[in-house]
Coordinates of C-alpha atoms and ligand atoms in Angstrom, one line a residue:
X215 CA -0.9 16.4 26.7
X216 CA 1.0 16.2 30.0
X217 CA 4.1 18.4 30.3
X218 CA 5.5 17.4 33.7
X219 CA 8.8 15.6 34.0
X220 CA 7.4 13.2 36.6
X221 CA 7.8 9.6 35.5
X222 CA 4.6 8.2 34.1
X223 CA 5.5 4.7 35.2
X224 CA 7.9 4.7 38.2
X225 CA 10.5 2.1 38.3
X226 CA 13.2 1.2 35.9
X227 CA 12.5 -0.3 32.5
X228 CA 14.2 -3.7 32.5
X229 CA 11.8 -6.0 30.6
X230 CA 11.3 -5.1 26.9
X231 CA 8.8 -6.9 24.8
X232 CA 8.9 -6.6 21.0
X233 CA 5.6 -7.6 19.4
X234 CA 6.3 -8.8 15.9
X235 CA 9.2 -10.2 14.0
X236 CA 9.2 -8.7 10.5
X237 CA 12.0 -6.4 9.3
X238 CA 11.0 -3.9 12.0
X239 CA 10.9 -6.3 14.9
X240 CA 14.3 -7.8 14.2
X241 CA 16.0 -4.5 13.3
X242 CA 14.8 -3.2 16.7
X243 CA 15.9 -6.4 18.5
X244 CA 19.3 -6.4 16.9
X245 CA 20.3 -2.9 17.8
X246 CA 18.6 -2.7 21.2
X247 CA 20.3 -5.9 22.3
X248 CA 23.7 -4.9 20.9
X249 CA 23.7 -1.5 22.7
X250 CA 21.5 -1.9 25.8
X251 CA 21.2 -5.6 26.0
X252 CA 23.3 -6.0 29.1
X253 CA 20.8 -4.1 31.2
X254 CA 17.6 -5.4 29.6
X255 CA 15.7 -8.7 29.2
X256 CA 14.5 -8.5 25.6
X257 CA 11.8 -10.9 24.3
X258 CA 10.3 -10.9 20.8
X259 CA 7.0 -12.5 20.0
X260 CA 6.2 -13.5 16.4
X261 CA 3.8 -15.8 14.7
X262 CA 4.9 -18.0 11.8
X263 CA 1.2 -18.5 11.1
X264 CA 0.6 -14.8 10.5
X265 CA 3.9 -14.2 8.7
X266 CA 5.4 -10.9 7.6
X267 CA 4.5 -8.4 4.9
X268 CA 7.2 -10.0 2.8
X269 CA 8.2 -7.0 0.8
X270 CA 10.6 -4.1 1.4
X271 CA 13.7 -4.8 -0.5
X272 CA 15.1 -1.5 -1.7
X273 CA 17.0 0.6 0.8
X274 CA 18.8 4.0 1.0
X275 CA 22.4 4.7 2.1
X276 CA 21.6 5.3 5.7
X277 CA 21.4 1.6 6.2
X278 CA 25.1 1.5 6.1
X279 CA 25.1 3.4 9.4
X280 CA 22.8 0.9 11.0
X281 CA 25.1 -1.9 9.9
X282 CA 28.1 -0.1 11.3
X283 CA 26.4 0.3 14.6
X284 CA 25.8 -3.4 14.6
X285 CA 29.3 -4.2 13.5
X286 CA 27.9 -6.2 10.5
X287 CA 30.4 -7.5 8.0
X288 CA 29.1 -6.2 4.6
X289 CA 30.2 -9.2 2.6
X290 CA 28.5 -11.6 5.0
X291 CA 25.4 -9.6 5.0
X292 CA 25.3 -9.4 1.2
X293 CA 25.9 -13.2 0.9
X294 CA 23.2 -14.0 3.5
X295 CA 20.6 -11.7 1.9
X296 CA 21.6 -12.1 -1.7
X297 CA 22.0 -8.4 -1.9
X298 CA 23.1 -6.2 -4.7
X299 CA 24.3 -2.6 -4.7
X300 CA 21.9 0.3 -5.3
X301 CA 23.1 3.7 -6.5
X302 CA 19.7 5.3 -7.0
X303 CA 16.3 5.0 -8.6
X304 CA 15.4 5.3 -12.3
X305 CA 12.1 7.0 -12.7
X306 CA 10.6 6.0 -16.1
X307 CA 7.5 7.7 -17.6
X308 CA 7.1 9.9 -14.5
X309 CA 7.7 13.3 -16.1
X310 CA 5.8 12.1 -19.2
X311 CA 5.4 8.8 -21.1
X312 CA 8.8 7.9 -22.7
X313 CA 10.9 10.3 -20.5
X314 CA 13.2 9.0 -17.8
X315 CA 15.4 10.5 -15.1
X316 CA 17.5 9.2 -12.2
X317 CA 17.4 10.2 -8.5
X318 CA 20.8 9.0 -7.6
X319 CA 22.5 8.9 -4.2
X320 CA 25.5 10.9 -5.4
X321 CA 26.2 14.6 -5.3
X322 CA 25.9 16.4 -8.6
X323 CA 28.6 18.8 -9.6
X324 CA 30.2 21.3 -7.3
X325 CA 28.4 24.0 -5.3
X326 CA 29.5 27.5 -4.7
X327 CA 28.7 28.7 -1.1
X328 CA 26.3 31.3 -2.5
X329 CA 24.7 29.0 -5.1
X330 CA 24.2 25.3 -5.6
X331 CA 25.6 23.6 -8.7
X332 CA 22.2 23.7 -10.4
X333 CA 22.5 27.5 -10.9
X334 CA 25.6 27.0 -13.0
X335 CA 24.1 24.3 -15.1
X336 CA 20.9 26.3 -15.6
X337 CA 23.0 29.3 -16.6
X338 CA 24.7 27.2 -19.2
X339 CA 21.5 25.7 -20.4
X340 CA 20.1 29.2 -20.9
X341 CA 23.1 30.2 -23.0
X342 CA 22.6 27.0 -25.2
X343 CA 24.7 23.9 -25.9
X344 CA 26.5 25.7 -28.7
X345 CA 27.8 28.6 -26.6
X346 CA 28.4 26.5 -23.4
X347 CA 28.5 22.7 -23.7
X348 CA 26.7 21.4 -20.6
X349 CA 24.9 18.1 -21.4
X350 CA 22.5 16.5 -19.0
X351 CA 22.3 17.5 -15.3
X352 CA 23.1 13.8 -14.5
X353 CA 26.4 13.9 -16.4
X354 CA 27.9 15.6 -13.3
X355 CA 27.1 12.8 -10.9
X356 CA 29.4 9.7 -10.7
X357 CA 26.8 7.5 -9.0
X358 CA 24.2 8.3 -11.6
X359 CA 26.5 7.6 -14.5
X360 CA 27.9 4.4 -12.8
X361 CA 24.3 3.2 -12.3
X362 CA 23.2 3.7 -15.8
X363 CA 26.4 2.0 -17.1
X364 CA 25.9 -0.9 -14.7
X365 CA 29.2 -0.4 -12.9
X366 CA 30.1 -0.5 -9.2
X367 CA 33.1 -0.7 -6.8
X368 CA 34.1 0.6 -3.4
X369 CA 36.4 3.5 -4.1
X370 CA 39.3 4.1 -1.7
X371 CA 38.6 7.8 -1.0
X372 CA 35.3 9.7 -1.3
X373 CA 33.7 6.4 -2.4
X374 CA 30.4 6.0 -4.1
X375 CA 27.3 6.7 -2.0
X376 CA 25.3 3.5 -2.1
X377 CA 22.6 1.3 -0.6
X378 CA 21.4 -2.2 -1.2
X379 CA 18.7 -4.3 -2.7
X380 CA 18.1 -7.2 -0.3
X381 CA 15.9 -10.2 0.2
X382 CA 13.5 -9.1 3.0
X383 CA 12.8 -12.5 4.4
X384 CA 16.5 -13.4 4.5
X385 CA 17.3 -10.1 6.1
X386 CA 14.9 -10.8 9.0
X387 CA 16.5 -14.2 9.5
X388 CA 20.0 -12.6 9.4
X389 CA 19.1 -10.1 12.0
X390 CA 17.3 -12.7 14.1
X391 CA 20.6 -14.6 14.2
X392 CA 22.4 -11.5 15.4
X393 CA 19.7 -10.7 18.0
X394 CA 19.6 -14.1 19.4
X395 CA 23.4 -14.0 19.7
X396 CA 23.0 -11.0 21.8
X397 CA 20.6 -12.8 24.1
X398 CA 17.2 -11.9 22.6
X399 CA 14.6 -14.5 23.4
X400 CA 12.3 -15.4 20.6
X401 CA 8.8 -16.6 21.4
X402 CA 6.7 -18.2 18.7
X403 CA 3.0 -17.6 19.3
X404 CA 0.0 -15.7 18.3
X405 CA -0.9 -12.6 20.4
X406 CA -4.6 -13.2 21.3
X407 CA -5.0 -10.3 23.7
X408 CA -3.1 -7.3 25.0
X409 CA -3.5 -6.9 28.7
X410 CA -3.4 -3.5 30.5
X411 CA -2.8 -2.1 34.0
X412 CA -5.5 -0.1 35.6
X413 CA -3.9 3.1 34.5
X414 CA -4.0 2.0 30.8
X415 CA -0.3 1.0 30.4
X416 CA 0.3 -2.3 28.7
X417 CA 1.1 -5.1 31.2
X418 CA 1.4 -8.2 29.1
X419 CA 0.7 -10.0 25.8
X420 CA -1.5 -13.0 26.2
X421 CA -0.8 -15.6 23.6
X422 CA -3.2 -18.1 22.0
X423 CA -1.8 -20.9 24.2
X424 CA -2.8 -18.9 27.3
X425 CA 0.7 -17.9 28.3
X426 CA 1.5 -14.3 29.2
X427 CA 4.6 -12.3 28.2
X428 CA 4.9 -9.5 30.7
X429 CA 7.0 -6.3 30.2
X430 CA 7.8 -2.8 31.4
X431 CA 8.0 -1.5 27.9
X432 CA 6.6 -2.7 24.6
X433 CA 7.6 -2.0 21.1
X434 CA 4.8 -2.6 18.6
X435 CA 6.2 -4.0 15.4
X436 CA 3.0 -5.9 14.5
X437 CA 2.8 -4.4 11.0
X438 CA -0.4 -2.8 9.6
X439 CA -2.4 -4.4 12.5
X440 CA -0.8 -2.0 15.0
X441 CA -2.1 -4.3 17.8
X442 CA -0.7 -2.4 20.7
X443 CA -0.6 1.3 19.7
X444 CA -3.5 1.4 17.4
X445 CA -5.9 -1.3 18.5
X446 CA -5.3 -1.3 22.3
X447 CA -4.2 2.2 23.1
X448 CA -6.6 3.6 20.5
X449 CA -4.1 6.0 18.9
X450 CA -5.7 7.5 15.8
X451 CA -4.4 7.4 12.2
X452 CA -3.9 10.5 10.0
X453 CA -4.9 9.5 6.5
X454 CA -2.9 11.1 3.7
X455 CA -4.7 9.5 0.8
X456 CA -5.9 12.8 -0.5
X457 CA -2.3 13.5 -1.4
X458 CA -1.1 9.9 -2.1
X459 CA -3.9 8.2 -4.0
X460 CA -2.2 4.8 -4.3
X461 CA -3.6 2.4 -1.6
X462 CA -2.8 -1.1 -3.0
X463 CA 0.1 -3.1 -4.2
X464 CA 0.6 -6.4 -5.9
X465 CA 3.9 -8.1 -5.6
X466 CA 5.6 -11.1 -7.3
X467 CA 9.1 -12.5 -7.4
X468 CA 10.6 -13.6 -10.7
X469 CA 13.7 -15.4 -12.0
X470 CA 16.5 -13.1 -13.0
X471 CA 16.8 -12.2 -16.7
X472 CA 20.0 -10.5 -17.7
X473 CA 22.4 -8.6 -15.4
X474 CA 21.3 -7.1 -12.0
X475 CA 21.5 -3.4 -12.5
X476 CA 22.6 -1.2 -9.5
X477 CA 19.5 0.8 -9.3
X478 CA 15.8 0.4 -8.6
X479 CA 13.4 0.9 -11.5
X480 CA 10.2 2.8 -10.9
X481 CA 8.0 2.8 -14.0
X482 CA 4.9 5.0 -13.9
X483 CA 1.7 3.7 -15.5
X484 CA -1.7 5.3 -16.0
X485 CA -3.0 3.8 -12.7
X486 CA 0.2 3.9 -10.5
X487 CA 3.7 2.6 -10.9
X488 CA 5.8 -0.6 -11.0
X489 CA 8.9 -1.4 -9.2
X490 CA 11.7 -3.8 -10.2
X491 CA 14.4 -4.7 -7.7
X492 CA 17.2 -6.9 -8.9
X493 CA 18.8 -9.3 -6.3
X494 CA 21.5 -11.8 -6.9
X495 CA 19.2 -14.8 -7.0
X496 CA 15.9 -13.3 -8.3
X497 CA 14.0 -10.0 -9.0
X498 CA 11.4 -8.4 -6.8
X499 CA 8.5 -6.8 -8.8
X500 CA 5.4 -5.0 -7.8
X501 CA 2.7 -2.7 -8.9
X502 CA 1.6 0.1 -6.6
X503 CA -1.8 1.3 -7.7
X504 CA -4.9 3.3 -6.7
X505 CA -7.8 1.0 -6.2
X506 CA -10.3 3.6 -7.4
X507 CA -8.7 3.3 -10.9
X508 CA -7.7 -0.4 -11.0
X509 CA -9.2 -3.5 -9.6
X510 CA -7.1 -6.2 -7.8
X511 CA -7.6 -8.8 -10.6
X512 CA -6.7 -6.3 -13.3
X513 CA -3.6 -5.3 -11.3
X514 CA -2.5 -9.0 -10.9
X515 CA -3.0 -9.6 -14.6
X516 CA -1.2 -6.4 -15.6
X517 CA 1.8 -7.1 -13.4
X518 CA 2.2 -10.6 -14.8
X519 CA 2.0 -9.1 -18.3
X520 CA 4.8 -6.5 -17.5
X521 CA 7.3 -8.7 -15.7
X522 CA 10.4 -10.2 -17.4
X523 CA 11.3 -13.7 -16.3
X524 CA 9.3 -16.6 -14.9
X525 CA 7.1 -15.8 -11.9
X526 CA 8.3 -17.7 -8.9
X527 CA 5.0 -17.4 -6.9
X528 CA 1.4 -16.3 -7.2
X529 CA 1.1 -12.5 -7.1
X530 CA 0.1 -11.2 -3.7
X531 CA -2.2 -8.2 -3.2
X532 CA -1.5 -5.8 -0.2
X533 CA -3.8 -3.1 0.9
X534 CA -2.7 0.0 2.8
X535 CA -3.7 3.5 3.8
X536 CA -1.0 6.1 3.4
X537 CA -0.5 8.1 6.6
X538 CA 0.8 8.1 10.1
X539 CA -0.4 7.4 13.6
X540 CA -1.2 10.6 15.5
X541 CA 1.7 9.8 17.8
X542 CA 4.0 6.8 17.7
X543 CA 4.9 6.7 21.4
X544 CA 2.1 6.6 24.0
X545 CA 2.4 5.4 27.6
X546 CA 4.8 2.4 27.6
X547 CA 4.4 1.6 23.9
X548 CA 6.4 2.8 20.9
X549 CA 5.3 1.6 17.4
X550 CA 8.0 1.1 14.8
X551 CA 7.6 0.0 11.2
X552 CA 4.2 -0.5 9.6
X553 CA 2.5 -0.3 13.0
X554 CA 3.4 3.4 13.1
X555 CA 2.3 4.3 9.6
X556 CA 3.2 3.8 6.0
X557 CA 4.3 5.8 3.0
X558 CA 4.4 4.0 -0.3
X559 CA 7.8 2.7 -1.3
X560 CA 8.5 5.2 -4.1
X561 CA 11.7 6.4 -2.4
X562 CA 12.4 3.3 -0.3
X563 CA 12.1 5.1 3.0
X564 CA 10.3 2.6 5.3
X565 CA 13.4 0.6 6.4
X566 CA 15.1 3.9 7.0
X567 CA 12.2 5.0 9.2
X568 CA 12.5 1.8 11.2
X569 CA 16.2 2.6 11.7
X570 CA 15.5 6.1 12.8
X571 CA 12.7 4.9 15.1
X572 CA 15.0 2.6 17.0
X573 CA 18.1 4.9 17.1
X574 CA 15.9 7.8 18.3
X575 CA 14.2 5.5 20.9
X576 CA 17.6 4.5 22.2
X577 CA 18.7 8.2 22.5
X578 CA 15.7 8.7 24.8
X579 CA 15.5 5.2 26.2
X580 CA 13.4 5.4 29.4
X581 CA 15.6 3.1 31.4
X582 CA 15.0 5.0 34.7
X583 CA 11.2 5.5 34.1
X584 CA 9.0 6.9 31.4
X585 CA 8.8 10.7 31.2
X586 CA 6.3 12.6 29.2
X587 CA 9.0 15.0 28.0
X588 CA 10.8 12.1 26.3
X589 CA 7.5 11.0 24.7
X590 CA 6.7 14.5 23.4
X591 CA 10.2 15.0 22.0
X592 CA 10.2 11.6 20.3
X593 CA 6.8 12.2 18.8
X594 CA 7.8 15.7 17.6
X595 CA 10.9 14.4 15.9
X596 CA 9.1 11.5 14.3
X597 CA 6.4 13.8 12.9
X598 CA 8.8 16.3 11.5
X599 CA 10.8 13.6 9.7
X600 CA 7.9 11.8 8.2
X601 CA 6.2 15.0 7.0
X602 CA 9.3 16.0 5.0
X603 CA 9.4 12.5 3.4
X604 CA 5.7 12.7 2.7
X605 CA 6.2 16.0 0.9
X606 CA 9.0 14.5 -1.2
X607 CA 6.9 11.6 -2.3
X608 CA 3.9 13.8 -3.1
X609 CA 6.3 15.9 -5.3
X610 CA 6.6 13.0 -7.8
X611 CA 2.8 12.9 -8.3
X612 CA 2.2 16.6 -8.3
X613 CA 5.0 17.8 -10.6
X614 CA 4.6 15.9 -13.8
X615 CA 3.4 16.6 -17.3
X616 CA 1.3 13.5 -17.4
X617 CA -2.4 14.1 -17.9
X618 CA -3.1 10.8 -19.8
X619 CA -5.2 9.1 -17.1
X620 CA -7.6 10.0 -14.3
X621 CA -4.9 9.4 -11.7
X622 CA -2.5 11.9 -13.2
X623 CA -5.3 14.4 -13.8
X624 CA -6.3 14.1 -10.2
X625 CA -2.7 14.7 -9.1
X626 CA -2.4 17.8 -11.3
X627 CA -5.5 19.3 -9.7
X628 CA -4.9 18.4 -6.1
X629 CA -3.7 20.8 -3.4
X630 CA -0.5 19.8 -1.7
X631 CA 0.8 20.5 1.8
X632 CA 1.8 24.2 2.3
X633 CA 5.4 23.1 3.1
X634 CA 5.6 21.4 -0.3
X635 CA 3.8 24.2 -2.2
X636 CA 6.4 26.6 -0.8
X637 CA 9.3 24.4 -2.0
X638 CA 7.9 24.0 -5.5
X639 CA 7.2 27.7 -5.8
X640 CA 10.7 28.7 -4.6
X641 CA 12.4 26.3 -7.0
X642 CA 10.2 27.6 -9.9
X643 CA 11.0 31.2 -9.0
X644 CA 14.7 31.1 -8.2
X645 CA 16.0 27.5 -8.5
X646 CA 16.7 27.6 -4.8
X647 CA 16.2 24.7 -2.4
X648 CA 17.0 24.7 1.3
X649 CA 17.2 21.6 3.4
X650 CA 15.4 21.7 6.8
X651 CA 17.3 20.6 9.9
X652 CA 17.3 16.8 10.3
X653 CA 15.5 16.3 7.0
X654 CA 16.3 13.0 5.2
X655 CA 16.5 14.2 1.6
X656 CA 19.0 17.0 1.0
X657 CA 19.1 19.7 -1.7
X658 CA 20.7 17.3 -4.1
X659 CA 17.7 15.0 -4.0
X660 CA 15.1 17.7 -4.3
X661 CA 16.8 19.2 -7.3
X662 CA 17.2 15.9 -9.1
X663 CA 13.6 15.1 -8.7
X664 CA 12.2 18.6 -9.4
X665 CA 14.2 18.9 -12.6
X666 CA 13.6 15.3 -13.4
X667 CA 9.8 15.7 -13.0
X668 CA 9.9 18.6 -15.4
X669 CA 10.0 21.7 -13.2
X670 CA 11.9 24.5 -15.0
X671 CA 13.1 27.3 -12.8
X672 CA 12.4 30.8 -14.1
X673 CA 15.7 32.2 -12.9
X674 CA 19.1 31.2 -11.5
X675 CA 21.5 32.8 -9.1
X676 CA 23.4 35.8 -10.4
X677 CA 26.8 34.3 -9.3
X678 CA 26.6 32.0 -12.3
X679 CA 26.1 35.0 -14.7
X680 CA 29.4 36.5 -13.5
X681 CA 31.2 33.7 -15.4
X682 CA 31.9 34.2 -19.1
X683 CA 31.1 31.4 -21.6
X684 CA 34.7 30.1 -21.6
X685 CA 35.0 30.1 -17.9
X686 CA 31.6 28.5 -17.3
X687 CA 32.3 25.9 -20.1
X688 CA 35.7 25.1 -18.5
X689 CA 34.2 24.7 -15.0
X690 CA 31.5 22.3 -16.3
X691 CA 33.8 20.4 -18.6
X692 CA 36.3 19.7 -15.9
X693 CA 33.6 18.1 -13.7
X694 CA 32.3 16.0 -16.6
X695 CA 35.9 14.8 -17.4
X696 CA 36.5 13.9 -13.7
X697 CA 33.3 11.8 -13.7
X698 CA 34.2 10.1 -17.0
X699 CA 37.8 9.3 -15.7
X700 CA 36.4 7.6 -12.5
X701 CA 33.7 5.8 -14.4
X702 CA 36.0 3.9 -16.7
X703 CA 37.8 2.5 -13.7
X704 CA 34.7 0.8 -12.3
X705 CA 34.1 -2.9 -13.0
X706 CA 30.7 -4.3 -14.0
X707 CA 28.3 -4.3 -11.1
X708 CA 27.5 -8.0 -11.4
X709 CA 31.2 -9.0 -11.6
X710 CA 31.9 -7.0 -8.5
X711 CA 29.0 -8.5 -6.6
X712 CA 30.1 -12.0 -7.6
X713 CA 33.6 -11.5 -6.3
X714 CA 32.7 -9.4 -3.3
X715 CA 29.7 -11.1 -1.9
X716 CA 30.4 -14.8 -2.6
X717 CA 28.4 -17.0 -0.2
X718 CA 30.0 -17.5 3.2
X719 CA 28.6 -18.8 6.5
X720 CA 26.1 -16.2 7.8
X721 CA 27.2 -14.3 10.9
X722 CA 25.8 -15.8 14.1
X723 CA 26.6 -13.0 16.4
X724 CA 28.9 -10.0 16.5
X725 CA 30.9 -8.7 19.4
Ligands
FAD2119 C1 4.1 -3.0 -1.3 C2 5.1 -2.6 -0.3 C3 6.4 -2.4 -0.8 C4 7.5 -2.0 0.1 N1 8.7 -1.7 -0.4 C5 9.6 -1.2 0.4 C6 10.9 -0.9 0.0 O1 11.3 -1.1 -1.2 N2 11.8 -0.4 0.8 C7 11.5 -0.1 2.1 O2 12.3 0.4 2.9 N3 10.3 -0.5 2.6 C8 9.4 -1.0 1.8 N4 8.1 -1.4 2.3 C9 7.9 -1.3 3.7 C10 8.5 -2.5 4.4 O3 8.0 -3.7 3.8 C11 8.2 -2.5 5.9 O4 8.6 -1.3 6.4 C12 9.1 -3.6 6.6 O5 8.9 -4.8 6.0 C13 8.7 -3.7 8.0 O6 7.4 -4.3 8.2 P1 7.0 -4.6 9.7 O7 8.1 -5.4 10.3 O8 6.6 -3.3 10.3 O9 5.7 -5.4 9.5 P2 5.4 -7.1 9.0 O10 6.5 -7.5 8.1 O11 4.0 -7.1 8.7 O12 5.7 -7.8 10.4 C14 4.7 -7.9 11.4 C15 5.1 -8.9 12.4 O13 4.1 -8.9 13.4 C16 3.7 -10.2 13.7 N5 2.4 -10.2 14.1 C17 1.3 -9.5 13.7 N6 0.2 -9.8 14.4 C18 0.6 -10.8 15.3 C19 -0.1 -11.5 16.3 N7 -1.4 -11.4 16.5 N8 0.6 -12.4 17.0 C20 1.9 -12.6 16.8 N9 2.6 -11.9 15.9 C21 1.9 -11.0 15.1 C22 3.9 -10.9 12.3 O14 3.9 -12.3 12.5 C23 5.2 -10.3 11.8 O15 6.3 -11.0 12.4 C24 7.2 -1.8 1.4 C25 5.9 -2.1 1.9 C26 4.9 -2.4 1.0 C27 3.5 -2.7 1.6

């Protein structure tokens, strides 16, 4: 690795080429053109013939920040993408068959500076419901209760923490409109060859019709193919399938049956898990599975058997390897989206990682020339972030009481990364969790999932034991009452969506 601050490629970066127009390509194009578009010529190459991966419909709350940066009107966005609100994920059968929990986006209870809320709830649980009424851990989280009761509204102060379910194809079209409004030039064509300078940097994309699209800087959004970073620059791929055994998915869209709930459903099965994502106009469904335990044809049949509502298409099988490119920025190429790596969609993190990729790139944008220091810093931050998310996803497989199938037996026996082993052990010993700097999932998420998956801490913080039964009961009771008071004020989710996101003309461009 070079460590000099000399530019790798002298001369300013003025011509940016985005290869690929899926969710990643158009998310990159929209923000780059909005913020730096005046100084750049941005072109995006995509191929209708190849198409996009066509899934990726559940998001997390950070997407609101991306929309704010773009100046997107939320109602227009929701109408254009047929979006619904999402308050968290319900994990069904994950701890064990017949047991559910929710990982919600809201905060649970109230922390003391010495000890998180879980310590107080655990102290009450140890004393018993008779002595200190305490209910479920989720009773202290408004987002969780609102989700399960199918309610939603924007609240005036300290509102609900939410994200969206959206139609992936419509989202790409929506962002394309914004990008083109900012001057991004779209080129329809199939990339036949990636051309390099003598020093190895990418010079141009040669399309099937023989034309060339030259650039100073390239953003590889070509999906799993990773045409520029992987195939051309030869960047290796770190395979994490020994921790994440699922390597396939089958997806199908169905007609809506019943109300759209404001949470994603993740239902564990003997061979993997199933998602259900309710949109305004349809439902997205899929089965993520380990091919060593289930064949594609069986998976298709099983999904069709488990869906509710009429299938609107033939089920589509997708193959992937969980893992990450060794680096995501090399020379004059940055890969964003599936071209950079993939973690299964259990916690809906891929669109977030696209967003982080583009915002981080813009923070170190090499307008004046490409420096190895920027490349190294970018790669280090990307790696840190993805490894924390990887650990969080592995947690769901590792900490469970399920042993009813080879998949779950394998997960119970497998080693996990040291960073995760430490976290699990610390929570088991003391109920403590500490968030790493810049980590996506905070203490609140880790605690919900660790408790939800069935991890029972052996101890809690002594601060909680300083409270007598009455004092602890009063403290907990007041929080539950506050949640209940806010809950009854919320309208039904579907009514709210209907009145809030009524179809309007999609936004062509923002200022
Ligand atoms: C089963 C599954 C479920 C998922 N669920 C979620 C979820 O719920 N939430 C979430 O955040 N993420 C999810 N994801 C991830 C999400 O789908 C992707 O992160 C997102 O769609 C971005 O994909 P992409 O743009 O990188 O790739 P693609 O959508 O594959 O786009 C690649 C682009 O490159 C173009 N291209 C490729 N080769 C060429 C060529 N030779 N010439 C020209 N153009 C070319 C294609 O035409 C296309 O435009 C899921 C992924 C999978 C596999």
